[in-house]
Amino acid sequence: EAQVTQNPRYLITVTGKKLTVTCSQNMNHEYMSWYRQDPGLGLRQIYYSMNVEVTDKGDVPEGYKVSRKEKRNFPLILESPSPNQTSLYFCASSPPGQPRSGYTFGSGTRLTVV
Amino acid sequence: GNSVTQMEGPVTLSEEAFLTINCTYTATGYPSLFWYVQYPGEGLQLLLKATKADDKGSNKGFEATYRKETTSFHLEKGSVQVSDSAVYFCALRGGAGGFKTIFGAGTRLFVKA
């Protein structure tokens, strides 16, 4: 089944403790992206990647890092999480070279930083 | 820059009622337009899309027509069901914005039995 898999689904952590949210897709998509979803603010793009080793900042990149060493994986790294990063996070991917294509989204990761 | 505006919710309807969720956009170039649906506790799913003016996207009884003259992409369904209760997002991608997807704020729909 074609899908984007995120882990974990739920995570509670403490301020300053480094964490990684994994994202993997099995559709050979080149474009991958991370979003956060907050009440009243909608979906905001954190980082995106056009291909392996090609990443760029989205609208709200502060406090986050990403890497793209393989086409299928696009982990989101929070080096020193803070409470304002408590949010619902989504990974998404889309086919290569096709801005007309929509995204396939993961199921989401609900992160709470205390 | 590109932007998407959709009607604020929540929208509450009775089963079998007609649904319209308004969406307008501002964009340069010729973007593609999308509707996504988010069911409770889940990620967003692509519901339908249209890639050029006058195209009609349709899926699961939902329809939307790409209207360049009114810069709109309103979502409609003739007879909603309780299972349609969800949050609906209008989005655009492409045109001068390249690969970036711009999402509207989302409209929550409640359908009562």
CSV table of C-alpha atoms in Angstrom, one decimal:
chain,number,residue,atom,x,y,z
A,1,GLU,CA,0.0,0.0,0.0
A,2,ALA,CA,1.3,3.4,-1.0
A,3,GLN,CA,1.8,5.4,2.2
A,4,VAL,CA,3.7,7.9,4.3
A,5,THR,CA,4.6,6.5,7.7
A,6,GLN,CA,5.4,8.7,10.7
A,7,ASN,CA,6.6,7.7,14.1
A,8,PRO,CA,5.8,8.1,16.8
A,9,ARG,CA,2.1,9.0,16.7
A,10,TYR,CA,2.3,10.5,20.2
A,11,LEU,CA,5.2,11.9,22.1
A,12,ILE,CA,5.5,13.7,25.4
A,13,THR,CA,9.0,15.0,26.2
A,14,VAL,CA,10.7,17.6,28.4
A,15,THR,CA,12.3,20.9,27.4
A,16,GLY,CA,15.7,20.5,25.9
A,17,LYS,CA,15.7,16.8,25.3
A,18,LYS,CA,16.6,16.1,21.7
A,19,LEU,CA,14.1,14.1,19.7
A,20,THR,CA,13.6,12.8,16.2
A,21,VAL,CA,10.3,12.2,14.4
A,22,THR,CA,10.8,9.8,11.5
A,23,CYS,CA,9.0,9.9,8.2
A,24,SER,CA,9.2,7.3,5.5
A,25,GLN,CA,7.4,7.0,2.1
A,26,ASN,CA,7.3,4.0,-0.2
A,27,MET,CA,6.2,5.7,-3.4
A,28,ASN,CA,9.6,6.8,-4.7
A,29,HIS,CA,8.5,10.5,-4.3
A,30,GLU,CA,11.2,13.1,-4.7
A,31,TYR,CA,9.5,16.0,-2.9
A,32,MET,CA,8.9,15.7,0.9
A,33,SER,CA,7.8,18.3,3.4
A,34,TRP,CA,7.1,18.8,7.1
A,35,TYR,CA,4.2,20.8,8.4
A,36,ARG,CA,2.9,21.8,11.8
A,37,GLN,CA,-0.8,22.3,12.5
A,38,ASP,CA,-1.9,24.6,15.3
A,39,PRO,CA,-5.4,25.8,16.2
A,40,GLY,CA,-6.2,29.1,14.5
A,41,LEU,CA,-2.9,29.0,12.5
A,42,GLY,CA,-3.7,26.2,10.1
A,43,LEU,CA,-0.8,24.3,8.4
A,44,ARG,CA,2.6,25.9,8.3
A,45,GLN,CA,5.5,24.5,6.4
A,46,ILE,CA,8.6,23.8,8.4
A,47,TYR,CA,11.1,22.4,5.9
A,48,TYR,CA,10.9,20.7,2.5
A,49,SER,CA,13.2,18.6,0.3
A,50,MET,CA,13.2,18.5,-3.5
A,51,ASN,CA,15.5,15.4,-3.5
A,52,VAL,CA,18.2,13.6,-1.7
A,53,GLU,CA,20.6,16.0,-0.1
A,54,VAL,CA,18.5,19.0,-1.2
A,55,THR,CA,16.6,20.6,1.7
A,56,ASP,CA,15.3,24.1,2.3
A,57,LYS,CA,13.5,26.2,4.9
A,58,GLY,CA,9.8,26.7,4.9
A,59,ASP,CA,7.9,29.3,6.7
A,60,VAL,CA,8.7,28.3,10.3
A,61,PRO,CA,12.0,26.6,10.4
A,62,GLU,CA,13.4,27.9,13.7
A,63,GLY,CA,14.2,25.2,16.2
A,64,TYR,CA,14.0,22.4,13.7
A,65,LYS,CA,16.5,20.5,11.5
A,66,VAL,CA,16.0,17.9,8.7
A,67,SER,CA,18.1,15.6,6.7
A,68,ARG,CA,17.5,13.7,3.4
A,69,LYS,CA,20.2,11.0,3.1
A,70,GLU,CA,17.9,8.6,1.3
A,71,LYS,CA,14.9,9.3,-1.0
A,72,ARG,CA,12.4,7.5,1.2
A,73,ASN,CA,13.3,9.0,4.6
A,74,PHE,CA,12.9,12.6,5.8
A,75,PRO,CA,13.4,12.8,9.6
A,76,LEU,CA,12.5,16.0,11.6
A,77,ILE,CA,14.9,16.8,14.4
A,78,LEU,CA,14.3,19.0,17.4
A,79,GLU,CA,17.7,19.6,19.0
A,80,SER,CA,16.4,21.4,22.0
A,81,PRO,CA,12.6,21.3,22.1
A,82,SER,CA,10.7,24.0,23.8
A,83,PRO,CA,7.0,24.3,24.9
A,84,ASN,CA,6.2,26.4,21.9
A,85,GLN,CA,6.9,23.4,19.7
A,86,THR,CA,4.0,21.5,21.1
A,87,SER,CA,2.0,20.9,18.1
A,88,LEU,CA,0.6,18.3,15.6
A,89,TYR,CA,3.2,17.5,12.9
A,90,PHE,CA,2.6,16.1,9.5
A,91,CYS,CA,5.0,14.7,6.9
A,92,ALA,CA,3.9,14.8,3.3
A,93,SER,CA,5.3,13.7,-0.1
A,94,SER,CA,4.5,14.2,-3.8
A,95,PRO,CA,5.7,12.7,-7.1
A,96,PRO,CA,8.7,14.1,-8.8
A,97,GLY,CA,8.6,17.2,-11.0
A,98,GLN,CA,4.9,17.6,-10.6
A,99,PRO,CA,3.6,20.7,-8.9
A,100,ARG,CA,0.2,19.7,-10.2
A,101,SER,CA,0.2,16.6,-8.0
A,102,GLY,CA,-1.3,16.7,-4.5
A,103,TYR,CA,0.4,15.4,-1.4
A,104,THR,CA,0.2,12.1,0.4
A,105,PHE,CA,0.2,12.8,4.1
A,106,GLY,CA,1.3,10.8,7.1
A,107,SER,CA,-1.1,10.2,10.0
A,108,GLY,CA,0.6,12.8,12.1
A,109,THR,CA,2.7,13.1,15.3
A,110,ARG,CA,1.2,14.8,18.3
A,111,LEU,CA,4.1,16.3,20.3
A,112,THR,CA,3.9,17.8,23.7
A,113,VAL,CA,6.9,19.5,25.2
A,114,VAL,CA,6.6,20.2,29.0
B,1,GLY,CA,2.3,36.3,-2.8
B,2,ASN,CA,-0.1,33.4,-3.2
B,3,SER,CA,-2.9,33.0,-0.7
B,4,VAL,CA,-6.0,31.0,-0.1
B,5,THR,CA,-9.1,32.2,1.8
B,6,GLN,CA,-11.9,29.8,2.8
B,7,MET,CA,-15.1,30.3,4.7
B,8,GLU,CA,-14.9,30.1,8.5
B,9,GLY,CA,-16.6,27.3,10.2
B,10,PRO,CA,-18.0,25.4,11.8
B,11,VAL,CA,-20.6,24.5,9.3
B,12,THR,CA,-23.4,22.4,10.7
B,13,LEU,CA,-25.8,20.6,8.4
B,14,SER,CA,-28.5,17.9,8.7
B,15,GLU,CA,-28.0,14.7,6.8
B,16,GLU,CA,-28.9,14.9,3.1
B,17,ALA,CA,-28.5,18.7,3.0
B,18,PHE,CA,-26.6,20.5,0.3
B,19,LEU,CA,-23.1,21.6,1.1
B,20,THR,CA,-21.1,24.5,-0.2
B,21,ILE,CA,-17.7,25.5,1.3
B,22,ASN,CA,-16.3,28.7,-0.3
B,23,CYS,CA,-12.7,29.0,-1.3
B,24,THR,CA,-11.1,31.9,-3.2
B,25,TYR,CA,-7.4,32.3,-4.0
B,26,THR,CA,-4.8,34.9,-5.1
B,27,ALA,CA,-2.0,33.6,-7.3
B,28,THR,CA,0.3,34.6,-10.1
B,29,GLY,CA,0.7,32.1,-12.9
B,30,TYR,CA,-1.5,29.1,-13.3
B,31,PRO,CA,-1.6,27.1,-10.1
B,32,SER,CA,-3.3,23.8,-9.5
B,33,LEU,CA,-6.1,23.8,-6.9
B,34,PHE,CA,-6.9,21.1,-4.3
B,35,TRP,CA,-9.3,20.1,-1.6
B,36,TYR,CA,-8.1,18.0,1.3
B,37,VAL,CA,-10.1,16.4,4.0
B,38,GLN,CA,-9.0,15.6,7.6
B,39,TYR,CA,-11.1,13.2,9.6
B,40,PRO,CA,-10.8,13.2,13.3
B,41,GLY,CA,-7.4,11.9,14.5
B,42,GLU,CA,-6.1,11.4,11.0
B,43,GLY,CA,-3.8,13.1,8.5
B,44,LEU,CA,-5.0,15.1,5.5
B,45,GLN,CA,-6.2,13.1,2.5
B,46,LEU,CA,-6.4,14.5,-1.0
B,47,LEU,CA,-10.1,14.7,-1.9
B,48,LEU,CA,-10.0,16.2,-5.4
B,49,LYS,CA,-8.0,18.6,-7.6
B,50,ALA,CA,-8.2,20.7,-10.7
B,51,THR,CA,-5.2,21.7,-12.7
B,52,LYS,CA,-6.5,24.4,-15.1
B,53,ALA,CA,-9.3,26.8,-15.6
B,54,ASP,CA,-12.8,25.3,-16.0
B,55,ASP,CA,-11.6,21.9,-14.9
B,56,LYS,CA,-14.0,20.1,-12.5
B,57,GLY,CA,-12.5,17.9,-9.8
B,58,SER,CA,-14.8,15.3,-8.3
B,59,ASN,CA,-14.6,12.4,-5.8
B,60,LYS,CA,-17.0,10.7,-3.4
B,61,GLY,CA,-19.9,12.9,-4.5
B,62,PHE,CA,-17.9,16.1,-3.9
B,63,GLU,CA,-17.2,18.5,-6.7
B,64,ALA,CA,-15.3,21.8,-7.3
B,65,THR,CA,-14.8,23.8,-10.4
B,66,TYR,CA,-11.7,25.9,-11.1
B,67,ARG,CA,-13.0,29.4,-11.9
B,68,LYS,CA,-10.3,31.7,-13.0
B,69,GLU,CA,-12.6,34.6,-13.7
B,70,THR,CA,-13.7,34.7,-10.0
B,71,THR,CA,-10.5,33.1,-8.6
B,72,SER,CA,-12.7,30.5,-6.8
B,73,PHE,CA,-12.7,26.8,-6.2
B,74,HIS,CA,-15.9,26.2,-4.1
B,75,LEU,CA,-16.5,22.7,-2.7
B,76,GLU,CA,-20.0,21.2,-3.2
B,77,LYS,CA,-21.9,18.1,-2.4
B,78,GLY,CA,-25.5,17.4,-3.1
B,79,SER,CA,-26.4,15.3,-0.1
B,80,VAL,CA,-24.1,15.1,2.9
B,81,GLN,CA,-23.8,12.2,5.3
B,82,VAL,CA,-22.8,12.0,8.9
B,83,SER,CA,-19.6,10.3,7.8
B,84,ASP,CA,-18.6,13.5,5.9
B,85,SER,CA,-18.0,15.3,9.2
B,86,ALA,CA,-14.4,16.5,9.0
B,87,VAL,CA,-12.2,19.5,8.4
B,88,TYR,CA,-11.9,20.5,4.8
B,89,PHE,CA,-8.8,22.4,3.5
B,90,CYS,CA,-8.6,24.3,0.2
B,91,ALA,CA,-5.1,24.6,-1.2
B,92,LEU,CA,-3.1,25.7,-4.2
B,93,ARG,CA,0.2,24.7,-5.6
B,94,GLY,CA,2.3,25.7,-8.6
B,95,GLY,CA,2.1,28.7,-10.8
B,96,ALA,CA,4.6,31.3,-9.6
B,97,GLY,CA,4.8,29.6,-6.3
B,98,GLY,CA,6.5,26.5,-7.7
B,99,PHE,CA,6.2,23.4,-5.6
B,100,LYS,CA,5.1,25.2,-2.4
B,101,THR,CA,1.5,24.3,-1.3
B,102,ILE,CA,-0.5,27.1,0.3
B,103,PHE,CA,-3.4,25.9,2.5
B,104,GLY,CA,-6.5,27.7,3.6
B,105,ALA,CA,-7.3,27.8,7.3
B,106,GLY,CA,-9.7,24.8,7.1
B,107,THR,CA,-13.5,24.6,7.5
B,108,ARG,CA,-15.0,22.2,10.1
B,109,LEU,CA,-18.1,20.5,8.9
B,110,PHE,CA,-20.6,18.8,11.3
B,111,VAL,CA,-23.4,16.7,9.9
B,112,LYS,CA,-26.2,15.7,12.2
B,113,ALA,CA,-28.3,12.6,11.7
